[in-house]
Coordinates of C-alpha atoms in Angstrom, one line a residue:
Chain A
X29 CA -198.1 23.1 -5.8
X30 CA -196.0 23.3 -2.2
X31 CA -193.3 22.1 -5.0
X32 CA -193.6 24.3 -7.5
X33 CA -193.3 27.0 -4.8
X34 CA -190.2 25.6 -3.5
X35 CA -188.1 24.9 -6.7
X36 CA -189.3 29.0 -7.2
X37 CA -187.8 29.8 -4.0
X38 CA -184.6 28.2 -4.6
X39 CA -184.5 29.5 -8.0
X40 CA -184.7 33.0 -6.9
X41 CA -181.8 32.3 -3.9
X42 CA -179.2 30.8 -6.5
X43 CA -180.1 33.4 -9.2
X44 CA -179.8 36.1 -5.9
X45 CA -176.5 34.1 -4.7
X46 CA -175.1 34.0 -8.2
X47 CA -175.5 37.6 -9.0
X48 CA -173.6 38.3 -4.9
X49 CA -171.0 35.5 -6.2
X50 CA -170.5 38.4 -9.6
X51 CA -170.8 41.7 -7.7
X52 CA -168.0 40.0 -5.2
X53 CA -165.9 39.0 -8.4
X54 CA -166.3 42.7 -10.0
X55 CA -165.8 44.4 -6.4
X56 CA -162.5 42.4 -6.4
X57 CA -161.4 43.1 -9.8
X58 CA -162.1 46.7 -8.5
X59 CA -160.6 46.6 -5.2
X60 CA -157.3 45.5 -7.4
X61 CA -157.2 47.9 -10.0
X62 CA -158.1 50.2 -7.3
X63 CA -154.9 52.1 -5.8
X64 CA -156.8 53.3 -2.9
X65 CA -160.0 53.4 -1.5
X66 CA -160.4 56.7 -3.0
X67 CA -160.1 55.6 -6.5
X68 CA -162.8 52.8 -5.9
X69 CA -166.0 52.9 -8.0
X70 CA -169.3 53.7 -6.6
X71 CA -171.2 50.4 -7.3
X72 CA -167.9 48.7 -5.5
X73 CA -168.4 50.7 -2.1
X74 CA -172.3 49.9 -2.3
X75 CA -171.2 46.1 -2.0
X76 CA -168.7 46.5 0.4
X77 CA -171.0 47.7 2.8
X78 CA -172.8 44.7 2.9
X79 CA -170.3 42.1 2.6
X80 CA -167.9 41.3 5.0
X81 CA -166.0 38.7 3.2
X82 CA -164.8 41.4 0.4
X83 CA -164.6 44.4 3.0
X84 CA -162.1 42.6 4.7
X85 CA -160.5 41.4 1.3
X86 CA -160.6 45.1 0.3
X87 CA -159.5 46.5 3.6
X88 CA -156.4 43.8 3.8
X89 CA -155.4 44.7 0.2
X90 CA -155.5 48.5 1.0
X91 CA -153.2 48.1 4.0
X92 CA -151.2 46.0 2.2
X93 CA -150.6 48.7 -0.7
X94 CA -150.1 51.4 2.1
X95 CA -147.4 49.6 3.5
X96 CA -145.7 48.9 0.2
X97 CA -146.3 52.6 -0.6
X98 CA -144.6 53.7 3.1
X99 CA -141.4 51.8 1.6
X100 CA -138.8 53.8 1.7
X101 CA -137.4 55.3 -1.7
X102 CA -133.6 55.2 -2.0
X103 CA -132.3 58.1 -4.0
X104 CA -128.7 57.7 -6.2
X105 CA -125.4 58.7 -4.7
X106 CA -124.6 62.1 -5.0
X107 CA -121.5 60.9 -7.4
X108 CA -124.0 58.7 -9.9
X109 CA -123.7 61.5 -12.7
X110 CA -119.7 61.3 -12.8
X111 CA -119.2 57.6 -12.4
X112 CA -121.9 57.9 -14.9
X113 CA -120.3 59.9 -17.3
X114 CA -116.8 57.7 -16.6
X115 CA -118.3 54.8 -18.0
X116 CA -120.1 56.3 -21.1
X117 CA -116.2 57.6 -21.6
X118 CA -115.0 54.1 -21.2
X119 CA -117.4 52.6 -23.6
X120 CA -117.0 55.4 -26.3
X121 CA -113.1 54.4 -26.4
X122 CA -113.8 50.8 -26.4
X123 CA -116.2 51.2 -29.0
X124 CA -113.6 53.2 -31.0
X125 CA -111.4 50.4 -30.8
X126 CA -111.3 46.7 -32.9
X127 CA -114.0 45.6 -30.0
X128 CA -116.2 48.9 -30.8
X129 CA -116.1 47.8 -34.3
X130 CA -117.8 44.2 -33.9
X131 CA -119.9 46.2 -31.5
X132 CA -121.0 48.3 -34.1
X133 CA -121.1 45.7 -36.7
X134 CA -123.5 43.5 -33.9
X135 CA -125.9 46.1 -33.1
X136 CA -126.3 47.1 -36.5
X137 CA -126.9 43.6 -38.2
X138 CA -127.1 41.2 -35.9
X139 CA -130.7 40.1 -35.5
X140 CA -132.0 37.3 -32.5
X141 CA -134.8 36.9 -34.8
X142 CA -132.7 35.9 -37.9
X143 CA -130.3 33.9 -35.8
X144 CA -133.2 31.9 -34.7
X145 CA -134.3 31.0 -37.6
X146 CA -130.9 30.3 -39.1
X147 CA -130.1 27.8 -36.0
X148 CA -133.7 26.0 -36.7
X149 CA -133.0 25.7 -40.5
X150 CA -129.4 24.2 -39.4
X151 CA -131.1 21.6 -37.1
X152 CA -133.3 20.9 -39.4
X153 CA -130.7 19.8 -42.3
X154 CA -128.8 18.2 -39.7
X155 CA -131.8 15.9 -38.3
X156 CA -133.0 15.6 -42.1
X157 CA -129.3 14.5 -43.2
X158 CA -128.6 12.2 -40.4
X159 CA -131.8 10.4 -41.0
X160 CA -131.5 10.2 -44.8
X161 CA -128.2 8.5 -44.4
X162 CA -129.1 6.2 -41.3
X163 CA -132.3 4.7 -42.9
X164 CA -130.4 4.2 -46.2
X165 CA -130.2 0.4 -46.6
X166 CA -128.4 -0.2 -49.8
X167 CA -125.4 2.1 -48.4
X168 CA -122.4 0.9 -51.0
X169 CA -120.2 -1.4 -49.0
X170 CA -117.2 -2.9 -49.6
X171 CA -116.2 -6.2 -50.2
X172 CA -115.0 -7.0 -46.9
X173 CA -118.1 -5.7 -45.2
X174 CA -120.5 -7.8 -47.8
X175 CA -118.8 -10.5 -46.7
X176 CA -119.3 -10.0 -43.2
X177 CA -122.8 -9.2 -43.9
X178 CA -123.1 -12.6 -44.9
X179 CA -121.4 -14.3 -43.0
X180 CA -123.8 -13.0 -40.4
X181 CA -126.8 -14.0 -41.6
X182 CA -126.0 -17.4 -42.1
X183 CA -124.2 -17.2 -38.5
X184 CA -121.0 -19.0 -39.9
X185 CA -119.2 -20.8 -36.8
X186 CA -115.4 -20.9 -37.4
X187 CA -114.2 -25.0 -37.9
X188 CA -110.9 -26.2 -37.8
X189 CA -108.6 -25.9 -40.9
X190 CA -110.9 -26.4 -43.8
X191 CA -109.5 -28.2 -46.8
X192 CA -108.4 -26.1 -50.0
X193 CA -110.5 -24.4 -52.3
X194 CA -109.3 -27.6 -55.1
X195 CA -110.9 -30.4 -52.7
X196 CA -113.9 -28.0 -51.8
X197 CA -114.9 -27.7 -55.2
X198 CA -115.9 -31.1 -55.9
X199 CA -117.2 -31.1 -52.1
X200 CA -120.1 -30.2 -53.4
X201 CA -120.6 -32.8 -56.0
X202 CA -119.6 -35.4 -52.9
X203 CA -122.6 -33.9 -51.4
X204 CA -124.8 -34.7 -53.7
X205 CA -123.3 -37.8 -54.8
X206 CA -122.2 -41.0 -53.5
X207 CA -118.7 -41.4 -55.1
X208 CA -118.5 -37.6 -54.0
X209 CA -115.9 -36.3 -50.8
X210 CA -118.6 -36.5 -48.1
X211 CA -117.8 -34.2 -45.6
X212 CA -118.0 -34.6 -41.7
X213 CA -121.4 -34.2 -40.0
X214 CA -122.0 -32.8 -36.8
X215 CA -125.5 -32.3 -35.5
X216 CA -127.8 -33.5 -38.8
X217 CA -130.8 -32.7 -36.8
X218 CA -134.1 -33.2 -39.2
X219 CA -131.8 -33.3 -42.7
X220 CA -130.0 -35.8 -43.7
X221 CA -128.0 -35.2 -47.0
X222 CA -128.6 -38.3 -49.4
X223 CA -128.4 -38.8 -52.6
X224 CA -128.8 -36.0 -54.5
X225 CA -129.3 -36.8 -58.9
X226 CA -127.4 -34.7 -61.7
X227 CA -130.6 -33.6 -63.2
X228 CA -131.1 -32.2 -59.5
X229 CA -128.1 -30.8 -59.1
X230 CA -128.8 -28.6 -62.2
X231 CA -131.4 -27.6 -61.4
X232 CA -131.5 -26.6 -57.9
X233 CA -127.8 -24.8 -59.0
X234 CA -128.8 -23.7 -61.7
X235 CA -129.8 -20.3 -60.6
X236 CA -127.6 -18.7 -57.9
X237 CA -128.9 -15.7 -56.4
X238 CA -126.9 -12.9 -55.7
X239 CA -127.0 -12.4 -51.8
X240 CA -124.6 -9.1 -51.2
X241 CA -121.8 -10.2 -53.4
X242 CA -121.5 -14.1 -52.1
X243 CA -124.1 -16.2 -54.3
X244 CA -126.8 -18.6 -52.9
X245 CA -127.3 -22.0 -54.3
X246 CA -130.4 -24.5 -53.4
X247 CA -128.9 -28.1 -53.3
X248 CA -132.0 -30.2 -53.5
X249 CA -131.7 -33.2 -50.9
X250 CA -134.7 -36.0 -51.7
X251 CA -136.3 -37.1 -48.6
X252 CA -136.3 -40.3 -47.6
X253 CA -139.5 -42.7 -47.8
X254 CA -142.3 -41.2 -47.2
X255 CA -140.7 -37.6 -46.2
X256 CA -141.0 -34.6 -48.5
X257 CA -137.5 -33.8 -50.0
X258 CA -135.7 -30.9 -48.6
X259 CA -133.0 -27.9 -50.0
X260 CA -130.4 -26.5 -48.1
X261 CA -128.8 -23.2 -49.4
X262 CA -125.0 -22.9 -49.7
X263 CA -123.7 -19.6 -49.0
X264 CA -120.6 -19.3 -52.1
X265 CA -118.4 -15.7 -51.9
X266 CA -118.4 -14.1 -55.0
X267 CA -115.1 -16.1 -55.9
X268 CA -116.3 -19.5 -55.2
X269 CA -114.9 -20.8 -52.5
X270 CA -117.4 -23.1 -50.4
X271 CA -117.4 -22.4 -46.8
X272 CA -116.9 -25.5 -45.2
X273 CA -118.3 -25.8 -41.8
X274 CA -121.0 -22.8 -42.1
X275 CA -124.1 -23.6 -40.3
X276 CA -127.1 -23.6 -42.5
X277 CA -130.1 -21.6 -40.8
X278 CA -133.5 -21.7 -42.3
X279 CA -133.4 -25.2 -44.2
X280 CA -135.7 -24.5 -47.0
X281 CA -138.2 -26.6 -48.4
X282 CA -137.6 -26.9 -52.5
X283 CA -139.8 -26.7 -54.8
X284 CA -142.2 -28.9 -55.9
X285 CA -141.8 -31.1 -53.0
X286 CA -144.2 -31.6 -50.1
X287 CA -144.5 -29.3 -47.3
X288 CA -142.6 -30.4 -44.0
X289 CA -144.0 -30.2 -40.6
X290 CA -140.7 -28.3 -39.8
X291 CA -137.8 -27.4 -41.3
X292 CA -135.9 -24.8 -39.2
X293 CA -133.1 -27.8 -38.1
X294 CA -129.0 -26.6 -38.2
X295 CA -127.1 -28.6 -40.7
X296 CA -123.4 -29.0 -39.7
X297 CA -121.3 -30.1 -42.9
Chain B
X20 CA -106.3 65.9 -15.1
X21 CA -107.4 62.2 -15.5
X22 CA -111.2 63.5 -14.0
X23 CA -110.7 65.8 -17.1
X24 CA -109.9 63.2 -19.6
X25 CA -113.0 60.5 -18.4
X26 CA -115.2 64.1 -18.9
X27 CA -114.3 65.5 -22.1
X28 CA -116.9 65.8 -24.1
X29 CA -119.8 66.0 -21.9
X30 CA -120.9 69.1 -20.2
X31 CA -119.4 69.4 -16.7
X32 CA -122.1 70.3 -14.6
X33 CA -121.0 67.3 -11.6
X34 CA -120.0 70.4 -9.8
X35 CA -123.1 72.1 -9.7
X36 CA -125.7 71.1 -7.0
X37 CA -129.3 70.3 -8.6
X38 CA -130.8 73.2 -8.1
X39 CA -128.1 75.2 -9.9
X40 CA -127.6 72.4 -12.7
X41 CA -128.6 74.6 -16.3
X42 CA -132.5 74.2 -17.0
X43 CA -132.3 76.4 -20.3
X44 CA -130.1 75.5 -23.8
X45 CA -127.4 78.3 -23.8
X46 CA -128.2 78.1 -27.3
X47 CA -130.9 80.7 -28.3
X48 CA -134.1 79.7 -30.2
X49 CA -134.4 76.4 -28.5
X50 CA -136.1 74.7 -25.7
X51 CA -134.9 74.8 -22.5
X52 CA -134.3 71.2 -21.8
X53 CA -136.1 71.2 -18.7
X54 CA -139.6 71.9 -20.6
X55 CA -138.7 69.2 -23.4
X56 CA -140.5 65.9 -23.1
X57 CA -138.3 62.5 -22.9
X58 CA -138.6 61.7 -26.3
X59 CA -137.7 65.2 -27.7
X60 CA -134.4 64.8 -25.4
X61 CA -133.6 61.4 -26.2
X62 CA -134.4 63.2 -29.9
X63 CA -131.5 66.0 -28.9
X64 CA -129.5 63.3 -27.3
X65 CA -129.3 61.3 -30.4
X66 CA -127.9 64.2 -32.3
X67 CA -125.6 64.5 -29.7
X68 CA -126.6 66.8 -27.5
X69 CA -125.5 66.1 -24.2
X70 CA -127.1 68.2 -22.0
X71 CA -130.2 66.5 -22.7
X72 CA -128.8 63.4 -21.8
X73 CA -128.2 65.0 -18.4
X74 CA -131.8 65.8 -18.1
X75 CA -133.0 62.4 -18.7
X76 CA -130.2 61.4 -16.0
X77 CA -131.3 63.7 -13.2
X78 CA -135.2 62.8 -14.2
X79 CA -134.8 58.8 -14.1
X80 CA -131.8 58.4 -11.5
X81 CA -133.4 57.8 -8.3
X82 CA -136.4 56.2 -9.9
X83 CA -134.8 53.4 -11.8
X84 CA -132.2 53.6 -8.8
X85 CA -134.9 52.4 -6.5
X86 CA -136.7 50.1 -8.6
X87 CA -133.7 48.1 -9.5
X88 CA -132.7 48.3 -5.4
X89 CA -136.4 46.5 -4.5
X90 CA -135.5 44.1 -7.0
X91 CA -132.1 43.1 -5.7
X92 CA -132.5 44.7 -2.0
X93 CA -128.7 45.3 -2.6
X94 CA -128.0 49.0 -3.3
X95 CA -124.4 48.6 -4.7
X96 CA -125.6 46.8 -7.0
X97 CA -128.9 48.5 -7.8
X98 CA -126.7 51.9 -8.3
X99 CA -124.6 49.9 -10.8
X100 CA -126.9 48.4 -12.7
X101 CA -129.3 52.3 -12.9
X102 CA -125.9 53.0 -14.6
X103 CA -125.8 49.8 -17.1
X104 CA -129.4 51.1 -17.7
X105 CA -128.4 55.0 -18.6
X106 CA -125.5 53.6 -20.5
X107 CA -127.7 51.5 -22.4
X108 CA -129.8 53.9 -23.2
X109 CA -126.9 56.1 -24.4
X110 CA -125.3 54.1 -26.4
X111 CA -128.4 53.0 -28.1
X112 CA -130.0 56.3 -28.5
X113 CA -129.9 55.8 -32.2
X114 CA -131.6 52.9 -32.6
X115 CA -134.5 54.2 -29.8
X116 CA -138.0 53.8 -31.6
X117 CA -140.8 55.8 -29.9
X118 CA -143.3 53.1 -30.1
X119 CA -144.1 53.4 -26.1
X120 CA -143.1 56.0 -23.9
X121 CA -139.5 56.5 -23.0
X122 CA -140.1 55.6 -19.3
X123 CA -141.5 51.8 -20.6
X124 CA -138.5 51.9 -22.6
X125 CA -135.9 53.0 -20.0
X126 CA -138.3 50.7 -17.4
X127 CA -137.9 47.5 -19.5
X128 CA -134.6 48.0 -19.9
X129 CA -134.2 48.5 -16.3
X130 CA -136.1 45.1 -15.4
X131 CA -133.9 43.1 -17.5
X132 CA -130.5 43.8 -16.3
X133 CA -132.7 43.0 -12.9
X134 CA -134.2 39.7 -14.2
X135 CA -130.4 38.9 -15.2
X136 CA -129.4 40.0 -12.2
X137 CA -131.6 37.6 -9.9
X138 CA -131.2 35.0 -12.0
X139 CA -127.6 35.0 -12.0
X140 CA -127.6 35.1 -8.4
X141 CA -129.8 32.1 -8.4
X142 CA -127.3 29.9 -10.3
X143 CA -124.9 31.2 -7.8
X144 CA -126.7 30.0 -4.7
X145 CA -127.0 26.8 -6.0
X146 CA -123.0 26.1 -5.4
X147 CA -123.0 25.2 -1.2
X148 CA -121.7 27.6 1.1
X149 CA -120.2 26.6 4.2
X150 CA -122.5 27.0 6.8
X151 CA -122.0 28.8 9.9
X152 CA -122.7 26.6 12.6
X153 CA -121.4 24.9 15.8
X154 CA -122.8 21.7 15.6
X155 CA -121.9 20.7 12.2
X156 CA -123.9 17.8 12.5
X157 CA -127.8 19.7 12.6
X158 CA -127.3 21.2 9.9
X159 CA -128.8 24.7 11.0
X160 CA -127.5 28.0 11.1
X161 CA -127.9 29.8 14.3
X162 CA -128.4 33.5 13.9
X163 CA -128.6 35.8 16.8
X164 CA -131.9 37.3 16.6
X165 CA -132.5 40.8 18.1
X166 CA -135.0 40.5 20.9
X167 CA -138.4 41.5 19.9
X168 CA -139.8 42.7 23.5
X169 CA -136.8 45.3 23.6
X170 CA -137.2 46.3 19.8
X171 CA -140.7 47.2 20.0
X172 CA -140.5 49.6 22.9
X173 CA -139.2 52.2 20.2
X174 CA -141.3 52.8 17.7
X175 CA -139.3 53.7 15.5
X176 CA -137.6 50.6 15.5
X177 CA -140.9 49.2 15.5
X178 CA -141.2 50.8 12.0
X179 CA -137.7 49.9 10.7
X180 CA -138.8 46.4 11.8
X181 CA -141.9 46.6 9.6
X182 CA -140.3 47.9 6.3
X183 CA -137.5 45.7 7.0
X184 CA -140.3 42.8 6.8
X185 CA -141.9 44.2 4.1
X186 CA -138.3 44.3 2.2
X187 CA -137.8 40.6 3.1
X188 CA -140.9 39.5 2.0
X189 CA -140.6 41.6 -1.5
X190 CA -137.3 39.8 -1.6
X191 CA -138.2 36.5 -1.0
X192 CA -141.5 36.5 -4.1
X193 CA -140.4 34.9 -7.0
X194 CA -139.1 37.0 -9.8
X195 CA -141.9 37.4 -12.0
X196 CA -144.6 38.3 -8.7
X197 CA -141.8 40.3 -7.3
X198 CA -141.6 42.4 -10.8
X199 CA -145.0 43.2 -11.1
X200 CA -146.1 44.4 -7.7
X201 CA -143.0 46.3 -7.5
X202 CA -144.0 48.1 -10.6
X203 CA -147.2 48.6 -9.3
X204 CA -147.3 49.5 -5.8
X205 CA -144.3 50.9 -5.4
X206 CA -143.4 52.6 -8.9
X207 CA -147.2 53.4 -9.0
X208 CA -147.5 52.0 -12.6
X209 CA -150.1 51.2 -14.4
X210 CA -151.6 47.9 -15.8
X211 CA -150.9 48.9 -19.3
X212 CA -147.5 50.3 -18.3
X213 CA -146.7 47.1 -16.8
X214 CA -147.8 45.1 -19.7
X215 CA -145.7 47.0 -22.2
X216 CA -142.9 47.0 -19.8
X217 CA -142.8 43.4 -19.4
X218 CA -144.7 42.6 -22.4
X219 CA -146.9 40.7 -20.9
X220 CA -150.9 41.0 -21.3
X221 CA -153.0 42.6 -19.3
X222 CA -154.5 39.8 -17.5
X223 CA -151.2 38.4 -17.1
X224 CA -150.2 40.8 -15.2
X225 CA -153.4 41.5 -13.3
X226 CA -153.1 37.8 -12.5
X227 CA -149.7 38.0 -11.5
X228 CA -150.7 41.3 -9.1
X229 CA -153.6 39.6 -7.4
X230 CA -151.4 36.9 -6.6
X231 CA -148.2 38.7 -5.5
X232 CA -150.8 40.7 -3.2
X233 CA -152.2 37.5 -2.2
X234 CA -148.2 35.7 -1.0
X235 CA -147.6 39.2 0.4
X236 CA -150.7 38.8 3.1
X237 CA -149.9 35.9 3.7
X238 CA -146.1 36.7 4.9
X239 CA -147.0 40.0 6.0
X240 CA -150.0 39.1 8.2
X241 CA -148.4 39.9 11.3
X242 CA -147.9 43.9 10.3
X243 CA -151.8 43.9 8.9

């Protein structure tokens, strides 16, 4: 019961302090819009006279707009109506002229609004354009630049003066034969080129694939005992010439052949 | 003669004090420009009457002269830029629309050569200025400072001392509080005036009063 009476209480003081917490607020918003303490409103004055905090708010704002008010007012010079009148003379003969013309033509069609929107339509192409043309992957190249292109993904490694495109052509047949040129070895890694058979050979080259204008070609390399035979791709330009030397990324497992623990070893040739 | 020439065209009536400067329209049948409201000159002055023109002149002059001076608390350039504003208004008189009053229009037209104004100056006090001081190595700029006891013994200097304070203090709000509460408690605008003026709403610029009032105690508390 002594509770119930208690929470009552402090019911009625915050519903008492939030109704002085508005009438402050309002007497404020009143004070402001007032201009003087003449112009306040009736309910404003009743709570000013009993509270402090907002009569000194009010009576600080009211000096304060009195001694904006006392301000001085500076008046124009007495010759403000003829230097006036000079410059509406000067600016009626420059708009007469070439400058009053593009004046004219400004004022009466030039609009920020439409410029706006002609600038955001520009960026807009602009950004749309640039985009379209940088995310554009099949971009025609030339020659040159597919060549590079491959040459870059198979991160070719210039070697001292290759032999000529007549002794690399069979090169390839001494890869994959015994009686074949076998060319120099550097770091073999986890592929060893062996014997490679005709019916192989065929069929791994069978199908070149078109990589960008160079072709790639699978030369099938059988494992040895016990390990699972292995492919290594040949990177060919378009015209045939075998580049000697290249550094073979990414051995690849052929097909049909059992899967390798790892097969990512270089291959110098 | 060349007084003449910059002239031509326009009634000369320089001569004339105030008080003598022609009220009526020599021109029978019409209102006397004096009892013709702003936009009914600014009508007249469209069609090239330039007498009314004159009116709107002696009407606005000191008003917009002083409002743009409070702004800028540099009078030079206040008076030039009261004349940018009349100019304006001339040279635009045809495309005027009477969508608010012609004092918002002349007002607004008014606080933007202002706003350019301060904020032209601001880029310009960016660049560094040498300073004036002895030791160049404290970096601070000794001023001689009238002395206070002697000042206040005169009370008039007293008050000088006070509207030069209040001045300072207008001065040093930031543009968009120093706009406002110059509008309102010193042009004696109102909020709606303001708003359309500016074009801001009304409880931006109520907000934007309070709080101008508000940095104005605060500096000001001394002469409270």
């Amino acid at each position: 019961m002594i509770t119930a009476t208690s929470a009552t209480s402090d019911t009625v003081i915050n519903n008492e302090r939030r109704e002085h917490i508005m009438n402050c607020r309002e007497t404020r918003a009143a004070v402001d819009a007032a201009s003087s303490h003449n112009n306040m409103m009736s309910g404003a004055e009743q709570h000013l006279a009993s509270c402090p905090d907002c009569r000194q708010y009010s009576a600080g704002t009211f000096q304060l707009i009195a001694l904006l008010a006392a301000q001085p007012r500076v008046e124009a010079p007495a010759d403000f109506d003829f230097r006036l009148k000079a410059r509406i003379a000067r600016a009626r003969d420059e708009r007469r002229g070439w400058a009053g013309a593009i004046h004219g033509f400004w004022l009466r069609w030039f609009s920020w609004k439409e410029a706006a929107a002609t600038l955001a339509m520009l960026a807009f192409v602009t950004v749309t354009a640039t985009l379209y043309l940088t995310r554009r992957g099949d971009t025609p190249r030339s020659d040159v630049q597919s060549t590079a292109a491959v040459a870059q993904r198979v991160e070719v490694k210039p070697t001292p003066a290759p032999p000529s495109i007549e002794t690399r052509e069979p090169a390839i047949v001494g890869l994959s034969g015994p009686e074949g040129h076998r060319p120099p070895r550097g770091n073999a890694g986890s592929v060893r080129p062996s014997v490679v058979t005709e019916r192989m050979m065929t069929r791994t080259t069978a199908a070149p694939v078109e990589i960008g204008g160079a072709q790639e070609i699978l030369i099938y390399q059988p494992g040895r005992s016990g390990q699972p035979g292995l492919s290594r791709s040949v990177i060919l330009p378009r015209h045939g010439q075998v580049m000697w030397g290249a550094q073979l990324v990414g051995v690849q497992q052929a097909a049909g052949t059992r899967p390798a623990s790892s097969h990512s070893a270089v291959e110098t040739f | 003669m060349s007084t003449l020439t910059l002239t031509a065209g326009l009634n000369d009536a320089r001569e004339a004090p105030e008080t003598q400067r022609p009220s009526v329209d020599p021109i029978a049948g019409q209102t006397p420009v004096g009892e013709m409201d702003d936009h009914a000159l600014l009508e007249a002055t469209r069609t090239g009457d330039e007498i009314a023109f004159q009116e709107i002149v002696r009407r606005y002059r000191n008003l917009i002269t002083n409002f743009v001076y409070r702004m800028l608390n540099d009078y030079d350039r206040a008076v030039d830029l009261a004349q940018e504003t009349f100019l304006r208004v001339f040279m635009n008189a045809e495309r005027y629309q009477a969508n608010y009053s012609f004092s918002t229009y002349i007002y607004r037209i008014a606080s933007n050569l202002a706003i350019s104004e301060l904020r032209q100056r601001k880029r310009r006090r960016l660049v560094p200025i040498p300073t004036f001081t002895s030791d160049k190595d404290s970096g601070e700029v000794e001023i001689d400072l009238p002395d206070t006891r002697q000042t206040r013994a005169d009370d008039s200097m007293i008050e000088d001392e006070r509207r030069r304070a209040v001045g300072r203090a207008i001065t040093s709000l930031p543009e968009k509080y120093r706009t406002v509460v110059i509008l309102r408690d010193i042009e004696g605008k109102s909020y709606e005036e303001i708003s359309e003026v500016l074009g801001l709403s009304d409880g931006t610029v109520k907000s934007r009063i309070n709080r101008a009032r508000n940095l104005l105690k605060e500096k000001l508390k001394e002469y409270l």
